[in-house]
Amino acid sequence: MSEISTRHQTGAPQNLEQRFAARAAGMQPSEIRALFAVASRPEIVSLAGGMPNLSALPMKMMASVVNDLILTNGTEALQYGSGQGHPKLREQICEVMALEGIRAHPEDVVVTTGSQQALDLISRIFIDPGDVVLVEAPSYVGALGTFHQYQASVVHVSMDNDGLIPDALRDAIKTTRAAGRKIKFLYLIPNYQNPTGVLLPADRRTEILDICRKEEIFVVEDNPYGLLGFDRPSPNAMRAEDSENVIYLGSFSKTIASGLRVGWALVPPSLKDKLVIASESSILCPSNFSQMTISNYLADQPWRDQIASFCELYKVRRDAMLQALEEHFPASATWTKPGGGFYVWVNLPPEIDTKLLVPKAIVAKVAYVPGTAFYADGLGSWQLRLSFCHPTPERIHQGVAALGGVIKQEIERRSSNKLN
Amino acid sequence: MSEISTRHQTGAPQNLEQRFAARAAGMQPSEIRALFAVASRPEIVSLAGGMPNLSALPMKMMASVVNDLILTNGTEALQYGSGQGHPKLREQICEVMALEGIRAHPEDVVVTTGSQQALDLISRIFIDPGDVVLVEAPSYVGALGTFHQYQASVVHVSMDNDGLIPDALRDAIKTTRAAGRKIKFLYLIPNYQNPTGVLLPADRRTEILDICRKEEIFVVEDNPYGLLGFDRPSPNAMRAEDSENVIYLGSFSKTIASGLRVGWALVPPSLKDKLVIASESSILCPSNFSQMTISNYLADQPWRDQIASFCELYKVRRDAMLQALEEHFPASATWTKPGGGFYVWVNLPPEIDTKLLVPKAIVAKVAYVPGTAFYADGLGSWQLRLSFCHPTPERIHQGVAALGGVIKQEIERRSSNKLN
């Protein structure tokens, strides 16, 4: 690499900010970015990221899948494909969704570069600057980032241990509309929500669908974790009950491999053309190489058993984390008890600022994501998200113990400060 | 696939259009879409698409590259990666760009899902509705689509057989600014342009760079075909001469394989953070699987020789097309003589409407893209683009002969109509 010059660091042109689009003002590096850089150091137990654990994936099998794909069908796999996605994979996606009660036609499926791209495209189609998007409080940081980039105004709707509260949704719709604002959709993650890990029960799903249908608000159902229930199967997807008002987002990132970047949207027929056109303008077409790898894997490998292996692997880690929390966290802390997925959500006493605590946690060799990252409105300062998906159970114990120590020390410090 | 229901075709909700964002009004299926569906039938000689010809790519070698990748580094290749792109690949991309005189630092490279995504992200960062983008006349249909989706106003700048005309650029800047409009960037394809196949000579590159620097207009240099020069090497990239005002877009779609969907942007340091943030919001991260496949291929395989093989393959097809045009096209037609790339651009007598001629060509078993597709303003009605990249030389002869016949017939029909 001898030809590479040292980086030519010039200052920005003086009037650069005025040359950007208005939306670019919001494109600022987040605080989490720096955190993840630190959290990836080997000496740190990272309870921060949501990286799937690939140790249950047999690499010999995956290697043989891709090897066979190129040898038997290389000229298709390495060529441009359809903007909507590979036809055979779209059929297989319908089979996968059938596991959660969805009856869908491949013609209504649009394959995307991870479900993040589906979120981006849905935002592109619906959001004018200032439009309101309703989201759970708290919600997925990547969705908040996308809505922000389309200059949406995010209105959070309260949750409890059973997910989004229907009455809070009614109130939010009423208040938002009374203020003369346009609501474009409700975005929610009904299964093992990111960041809280909670599950929306069937009766609430029905009630929320009824509210949104009546109020003419699309429901964007983001479901990356639906097949990762540890204790019992998840309820049917919301899309299973309403094919006209639900935009469903799925992903292979958590059930096969995130590095392939294959997700999808299942949309009402009236939205499909716009979604495909938006996607073509964004990336021309999703990767045939990735799509056909997944397609051949689904066709030839025992993928249901593989998902069961993932569930077993994550369940052990979930149990380790819950046990470690019981052992090491202070009595004044509470946390969710997820039945699946990747995350536990922790409430600390309100005087604790979890963002200010990050440096102390890093010194104690543990990382987490502070709660404010999951709100558009600055809430969450005494909350935090813990991921149990990636480290070994032993490392989880070690990390939770270290973090519990940091928190207890902080509580003591504060109470002794008060006494003095 | 027995569980898949028949498609539930419901009408769109009555007020659906009002629920979309303003930009969605422009998301309409193009006429080319239908054309490509027809052109892909085996009995049609397609001179329409720009699909690279993969027959020169040794599939055994590619299969062994991906097989080894998964076996030796599967947990990284199948995992989420960096939003900016894989660090090693970004170094190798700098090596590739060095072939065209570019000295760049990997820190200023952002890997994207094809260079189309780079175009989308650049548009996202710069274009407010109504902003002007200057483009060649004619220009790449996919770029026009993206600019349209960001509600840009496209101003075409005249070309001749040496590409964009500097004086026409000066005029366009003056006229646009006199009308009080904001110019965000100049988009151009200096090497073997799509759709014309023409090459911008070194002296014009310098002149255009000088104009844009002085006028504070970024240059977006799109260069998918730069290494596909058949007769002599291309001039240095424009970015080689100006690292502060040029945004360079590159792609492996034409030199390795388009199905991997790996492209990149090389940007001035002041733009890099925004580009990465925009990309993360759009797709989280590009595929490690695709990126590391390319990285290992570049590290272990004779990729320069491979590009030479592609050049040889395309040169034979270019020669076949030019010879067939001489033999079969009417004397009143003119066309470009590309020194590389995929395309020949044809001018017919102005009374011929190439869009209306498409169905007749299809009947004669040949497909092309009518000229209007490459203009934002309805021009190009007597022009058309022919691709020589994909069919065999024999099929190219056959297709050009058939099309020549259709065109001659049309010219005769029109002149006999005039006489009657």
Tab-separated table of N, CA, C and O in Angstrom, chain A residues 304-379:
chain	number	residue	atom	x	y	z
A	304	ARG	N	-34.910	-24.175	10.234
A	304	ARG	CA	-35.724	-24.089	11.450
A	304	ARG	C	-34.931	-24.592	12.654
A	304	ARG	O	-34.980	-24.015	13.743
A	305	ASP	N	-34.179	-25.684	12.456
A	305	ASP	CA	-33.323	-26.197	13.539
A	305	ASP	C	-32.246	-25.184	13.899
A	305	ASP	O	-31.869	-25.031	15.061
A	306	GLN	N	-31.746	-24.503	12.873
A	306	GLN	CA	-30.704	-23.516	13.105
A	306	GLN	C	-31.233	-22.376	13.972
A	306	GLN	O	-30.550	-21.912	14.896
A	307	ILE	N	-32.457	-21.951	13.698
A	307	ILE	CA	-33.058	-20.893	14.524
A	307	ILE	C	-33.243	-21.405	15.957
A	307	ILE	O	-33.007	-20.682	16.930
A	308	ALA	N	-33.633	-22.670	16.079
A	308	ALA	CA	-33.774	-23.259	17.427
A	308	ALA	C	-32.423	-23.245	18.162
A	308	ALA	O	-32.372	-22.965	19.370
A	309	SER	N	-31.329	-23.509	17.427
A	309	SER	CA	-30.000	-23.445	18.055
A	309	SER	C	-29.679	-22.028	18.528
A	309	SER	O	-29.139	-21.834	19.621
A	310	PHE	N	-30.006	-21.054	17.675
A	310	PHE	CA	-29.796	-19.661	18.088
A	310	PHE	C	-30.590	-19.354	19.366
A	310	PHE	O	-30.086	-18.728	20.292
A	311	CYS	N	-31.848	-19.795	19.400
A	311	CYS	CA	-32.697	-19.523	20.566
A	311	CYS	C	-32.065	-20.106	21.832
A	311	CYS	O	-32.042	-19.463	22.889
A	312	GLU	N	-31.563	-21.314	21.703
A	312	GLU	CA	-30.955	-21.971	22.861
A	312	GLU	C	-29.736	-21.170	23.347
A	312	GLU	O	-29.566	-20.923	24.548
A	313	LEU	N	-28.938	-20.745	22.390
A	313	LEU	CA	-27.733	-19.973	22.703
A	313	LEU	C	-28.087	-18.651	23.405
A	313	LEU	O	-27.451	-18.256	24.387
A	314	TYR	N	-29.109	-17.975	22.898
A	314	TYR	CA	-29.480	-16.683	23.490
A	314	TYR	C	-30.188	-16.858	24.832
A	314	TYR	O	-30.065	-16.034	25.726
A	315	LYS	N	-30.946	-17.942	24.961
A	315	LYS	CA	-31.682	-18.202	26.208
A	315	LYS	C	-30.692	-18.378	27.377
A	315	LYS	O	-30.895	-17.821	28.462
A	316	VAL	N	-29.624	-19.117	27.118
A	316	VAL	CA	-28.604	-19.315	28.152
A	316	VAL	C	-28.017	-17.967	28.579
A	316	VAL	O	-27.785	-17.707	29.759
A	317	ARG	N	-27.822	-17.093	27.618
A	317	ARG	CA	-27.242	-15.779	27.910
A	317	ARG	C	-28.257	-14.880	28.621
A	317	ARG	O	-27.895	-14.121	29.529
A	318	ARG	N	-29.492	-14.962	28.193
A	318	ARG	CA	-30.546	-14.197	28.889
A	318	ARG	C	-30.607	-14.631	30.359
A	318	ARG	O	-30.632	-13.806	31.281
A	319	ASP	N	-30.606	-15.949	30.582
A	319	ASP	CA	-30.673	-16.455	31.952
A	319	ASP	C	-29.466	-15.982	32.764
A	319	ASP	O	-29.607	-15.588	33.930
A	320	ALA	N	-28.310	-16.032	32.132
A	320	ALA	CA	-27.091	-15.590	32.832
A	320	ALA	C	-27.217	-14.127	33.236
A	320	ALA	O	-26.868	-13.735	34.356
A	321	MET	N	-27.743	-13.304	32.301
A	321	MET	CA	-27.852	-11.879	32.613
A	321	MET	C	-28.860	-11.622	33.722
A	321	MET	O	-28.589	-10.858	34.660
A	322	LEU	N	-30.010	-12.279	33.666
A	322	LEU	CA	-31.031	-12.036	34.695
A	322	LEU	C	-30.515	-12.476	36.066
A	322	LEU	O	-30.749	-11.802	37.076
A	323	GLN	N	-29.814	-13.607	36.078
A	323	GLN	CA	-29.269	-14.087	37.351
A	323	GLN	C	-28.211	-13.115	37.891
A	323	GLN	O	-28.208	-12.776	39.077
A	324	ALA	N	-27.371	-12.645	36.995
A	324	ALA	CA	-26.308	-11.718	37.408
A	324	ALA	C	-26.897	-10.399	37.903
A	324	ALA	O	-26.395	-9.805	38.860
A	325	LEU	N	-27.969	-9.952	37.267
A	325	LEU	CA	-28.616	-8.719	37.718
A	325	LEU	C	-29.148	-8.896	39.140
A	325	LEU	O	-28.989	-8.008	39.999
A	326	GLU	N	-29.801	-10.037	39.397
A	326	GLU	CA	-30.313	-10.322	40.745
A	326	GLU	C	-29.179	-10.270	41.765
A	326	GLU	O	-29.317	-9.713	42.852
A	327	GLU	N	-28.047	-10.838	41.379
A	327	GLU	CA	-26.936	-10.954	42.317
A	327	GLU	C	-26.210	-9.634	42.550
A	327	GLU	O	-25.783	-9.346	43.661
A	328	HIS	N	-26.072	-8.836	41.489
A	328	HIS	CA	-25.118	-7.733	41.571
A	328	HIS	C	-25.718	-6.333	41.494
A	328	HIS	O	-25.015	-5.363	41.757
A	329	PHE	N	-26.971	-6.214	41.086
A	329	PHE	CA	-27.519	-4.864	40.963
A	329	PHE	C	-28.189	-4.442	42.270
A	329	PHE	O	-28.657	-5.288	43.034
A	330	PRO	N	-28.241	-3.150	42.544
A	330	PRO	CA	-28.823	-2.685	43.799
A	330	PRO	C	-30.333	-2.929	43.854
A	330	PRO	O	-30.984	-3.055	42.815
A	331	ALA	N	-30.872	-2.974	45.041
A	331	ALA	CA	-32.303	-3.243	45.240
A	331	ALA	C	-33.163	-2.158	44.607
A	331	ALA	O	-34.312	-2.395	44.231
A	332	SER	N	-32.601	-0.952	44.458
A	332	SER	CA	-33.404	0.153	43.908
A	332	SER	C	-33.507	0.110	42.385
A	332	SER	O	-34.221	0.905	41.791
A	333	ALA	N	-32.802	-0.827	41.748
A	333	ALA	CA	-32.889	-0.959	40.285
A	333	ALA	C	-33.991	-1.955	39.913
A	333	ALA	O	-34.251	-2.905	40.649
A	334	THR	N	-34.647	-1.721	38.801
A	334	THR	CA	-35.606	-2.697	38.245
A	334	THR	C	-35.224	-2.948	36.798
A	334	THR	O	-34.545	-2.130	36.176
A	335	TRP	N	-35.663	-4.091	36.263
A	335	TRP	CA	-35.345	-4.392	34.874
A	335	TRP	C	-36.391	-5.321	34.277
A	335	TRP	O	-37.151	-5.970	35.014
A	336	THR	N	-36.430	-5.346	32.942
A	336	THR	CA	-37.389	-6.203	32.250
A	336	THR	C	-36.872	-7.643	32.229
A	336	THR	O	-35.679	-7.878	32.389
A	337	LYS	N	-37.805	-8.595	32.036
A	337	LYS	CA	-37.458	-10.021	31.991
A	337	LYS	C	-37.862	-10.552	30.619
A	337	LYS	O	-38.937	-11.131	30.463
A	338	PRO	N	-37.027	-10.314	29.616
A	338	PRO	CA	-37.431	-10.623	28.232
A	338	PRO	C	-37.621	-12.116	27.983
A	338	PRO	O	-36.859	-12.933	28.490
A	339	GLY	N	-38.641	-12.443	27.200
A	339	GLY	CA	-38.896	-13.830	26.813
A	339	GLY	C	-38.195	-14.200	25.506
A	339	GLY	O	-38.395	-15.288	24.971
A	340	GLY	N	-37.365	-13.288	24.984
A	340	GLY	CA	-36.674	-13.550	23.728
A	340	GLY	C	-35.829	-12.354	23.329
A	340	GLY	O	-35.699	-11.398	24.098
A	341	GLY	N	-35.259	-12.405	22.147
A	341	GLY	CA	-34.516	-11.267	21.629
A	341	GLY	C	-33.141	-11.118	22.233
A	341	GLY	O	-32.494	-12.107	22.612
A	342	PHE	N	-32.696	-9.853	22.333
A	342	PHE	CA	-31.298	-9.558	22.669
A	342	PHE	C	-31.125	-8.702	23.927
A	342	PHE	O	-30.000	-8.553	24.400
A	343	TYR	N	-32.221	-8.071	24.441
A	343	TYR	CA	-32.011	-6.934	25.335
A	343	TYR	C	-32.759	-6.999	26.661
A	343	TYR	O	-33.889	-7.490	26.729
A	344	VAL	N	-32.105	-6.417	27.687
A	344	VAL	CA	-32.751	-6.130	28.974
A	344	VAL	C	-32.679	-4.621	29.191
A	344	VAL	O	-31.657	-3.995	28.896
A	345	TRP	N	-33.751	-4.072	29.711
A	345	TRP	CA	-33.839	-2.624	29.938
A	345	TRP	C	-33.854	-2.382	31.446
A	345	TRP	O	-34.630	-3.007	32.166
A	346	VAL	N	-32.998	-1.494	31.890
A	346	VAL	CA	-32.811	-1.291	33.328
A	346	VAL	C	-33.224	0.126	33.729
A	346	VAL	O	-32.861	1.100	33.068
A	347	ASN	N	-33.985	0.219	34.810
A	347	ASN	CA	-34.321	1.496	35.442
A	347	ASN	C	-33.502	1.658	36.709
A	347	ASN	O	-33.548	0.788	37.590
A	348	LEU	N	-32.794	2.760	36.822
A	348	LEU	CA	-32.051	3.038	38.058
A	348	LEU	C	-32.779	4.147	38.829
A	348	LEU	O	-33.725	4.744	38.315
A	349	PRO	N	-32.353	4.437	40.036
A	349	PRO	CA	-32.959	5.585	40.728
A	349	PRO	C	-32.769	6.845	39.878
A	349	PRO	O	-31.710	7.023	39.266
A	350	PRO	N	-33.797	7.706	39.827
A	350	PRO	CA	-33.803	8.841	38.900
A	350	PRO	C	-32.621	9.805	39.053
A	350	PRO	O	-32.329	10.544	38.113
A	351	GLU	N	-31.961	9.792	40.177
A	351	GLU	CA	-30.838	10.730	40.330
A	351	GLU	C	-29.570	10.242	39.628
A	351	GLU	O	-28.595	10.980	39.502
A	352	ILE	N	-29.568	9.002	39.162
A	352	ILE	CA	-28.392	8.479	38.473
A	352	ILE	C	-28.451	8.865	36.996
A	352	ILE	O	-29.445	8.596	36.321
A	353	ASP	N	-27.389	9.472	36.488
A	353	ASP	CA	-27.328	9.817	35.061
A	353	ASP	C	-26.486	8.759	34.353
A	353	ASP	O	-25.261	8.727	34.494
A	354	THR	N	-27.145	7.903	33.574
A	354	THR	CA	-26.438	6.753	32.983
A	354	THR	C	-25.440	7.182	31.906
A	354	THR	O	-24.533	6.433	31.574
A	355	LYS	N	-25.629	8.368	31.348
A	355	LYS	CA	-24.657	8.823	30.357
A	355	LYS	C	-23.352	9.237	31.054
A	355	LYS	O	-22.265	8.901	30.602
A	356	LEU	N	-23.496	9.933	32.177
A	356	LEU	CA	-22.304	10.346	32.924
A	356	LEU	C	-21.576	9.148	33.522
A	356	LEU	O	-20.382	9.212	33.814
A	357	LEU	N	-22.303	8.040	33.685
A	357	LEU	CA	-21.712	6.849	34.290
A	357	LEU	C	-20.866	6.029	33.297
A	357	LEU	O	-20.067	5.177	33.725
A	358	VAL	N	-21.034	6.297	32.019
A	358	VAL	CA	-20.331	5.489	31.016
A	358	VAL	C	-18.812	5.442	31.226
A	358	VAL	O	-18.228	4.359	31.244
A	359	PRO	N	-18.148	6.592	31.425
A	359	PRO	CA	-16.683	6.523	31.593
A	359	PRO	C	-16.272	5.650	32.776
A	359	PRO	O	-15.295	4.912	32.690
A	360	LYS	N	-17.040	5.723	33.876
A	360	LYS	CA	-16.712	4.888	35.043
A	360	LYS	C	-16.899	3.406	34.710
A	360	LYS	O	-16.135	2.552	35.159
A	361	ALA	N	-17.936	3.103	33.930
A	361	ALA	CA	-18.158	1.711	33.530
A	361	ALA	C	-17.010	1.220	32.645
A	361	ALA	O	-16.528	0.096	32.799
A	362	ILE	N	-16.565	2.077	31.747
A	362	ILE	CA	-15.466	1.685	30.852
A	362	ILE	C	-14.204	1.387	31.673
A	362	ILE	O	-13.491	0.417	31.409
A	363	VAL	N	-13.947	2.209	32.686
A	363	VAL	CA	-12.808	1.947	33.581
A	363	VAL	C	-12.978	0.572	34.239
A	363	VAL	O	-12.020	-0.177	34.401
A	364	ALA	N	-14.226	0.235	34.584
A	364	ALA	CA	-14.499	-1.077	35.196
A	364	ALA	C	-14.617	-2.174	34.134
A	364	ALA	O	-15.012	-3.306	34.439
A	365	LYS	N	-14.321	-1.834	32.893
A	365	LYS	CA	-14.259	-2.795	31.784
A	365	LYS	C	-15.607	-3.378	31.385
A	365	LYS	O	-15.743	-4.580	31.096
A	366	VAL	N	-16.618	-2.513	31.359
A	366	VAL	CA	-17.937	-2.947	30.877
A	366	VAL	C	-18.589	-1.787	30.119
A	366	VAL	O	-18.375	-0.621	30.459
A	367	ALA	N	-19.315	-2.122	29.044
A	367	ALA	CA	-19.985	-1.079	28.249
A	367	ALA	C	-21.471	-1.393	28.114
A	367	ALA	O	-21.871	-2.556	28.070
A	368	TYR	N	-22.279	-0.348	28.049
A	368	TYR	CA	-23.735	-0.472	27.852
A	368	TYR	C	-24.161	0.761	27.070
A	368	TYR	O	-23.351	1.670	26.833
A	369	VAL	N	-25.422	0.829	26.677
A	369	VAL	CA	-25.901	2.034	26.000
A	369	VAL	C	-26.811	2.810	26.948
A	369	VAL	O	-27.793	2.252	27.455
A	370	PRO	N	-26.495	4.078	27.218
A	370	PRO	CA	-27.350	4.875	28.105
A	370	PRO	C	-28.733	5.108	27.501
A	370	PRO	O	-28.899	5.165	26.277
A	371	GLY	N	-29.727	5.239	28.360
A	371	GLY	CA	-31.131	5.292	27.934
A	371	GLY	C	-31.488	6.425	26.998
A	371	GLY	O	-32.360	6.266	26.130
A	372	THR	N	-30.825	7.574	27.121
A	372	THR	CA	-31.207	8.731	26.296
A	372	THR	C	-31.077	8.455	24.793
A	372	THR	O	-31.746	9.097	23.991
A	373	ALA	N	-30.240	7.479	24.425
A	373	ALA	CA	-30.067	7.160	23.003
A	373	ALA	C	-31.367	6.695	22.359
A	373	ALA	O	-31.537	6.810	21.147
A	374	PHE	N	-32.287	6.199	23.164
A	374	PHE	CA	-33.490	5.565	22.622
A	374	PHE	C	-34.720	6.468	22.659
A	374	PHE	O	-35.842	6.012	22.470
A	375	TYR	N	-34.479	7.717	22.955
A	375	TYR	CA	-35.563	8.701	22.969
A	375	TYR	C	-35.169	9.863	22.070
A	375	TYR	O	-34.000	10.271	22.050
A	376	ALA	N	-36.153	10.428	21.387
A	376	ALA	CA	-35.883	11.610	20.570
A	376	ALA	C	-35.958	12.880	21.410
A	376	ALA	O	-35.601	13.947	20.937
A	377	ASP	N	-36.428	12.747	22.650
A	377	ASP	CA	-36.772	13.953	23.412
A	377	ASP	C	-35.963	14.129	24.691
A	377	ASP	O	-36.356	14.859	25.584
A	378	GLY	N	-34.827	13.415	24.814
A	378	GLY	CA	-33.958	13.643	25.970
A	378	GLY	C	-34.318	12.849	27.211
A	378	GLY	O	-33.628	12.915	28.222
A	379	LEU	N	-35.412	12.105	27.196
A	379	LEU	CA	-35.750	11.254	28.343
A	379	LEU	C	-34.758	10.089	28.450
A	379	LEU	O	-33.902	9.912	27.613
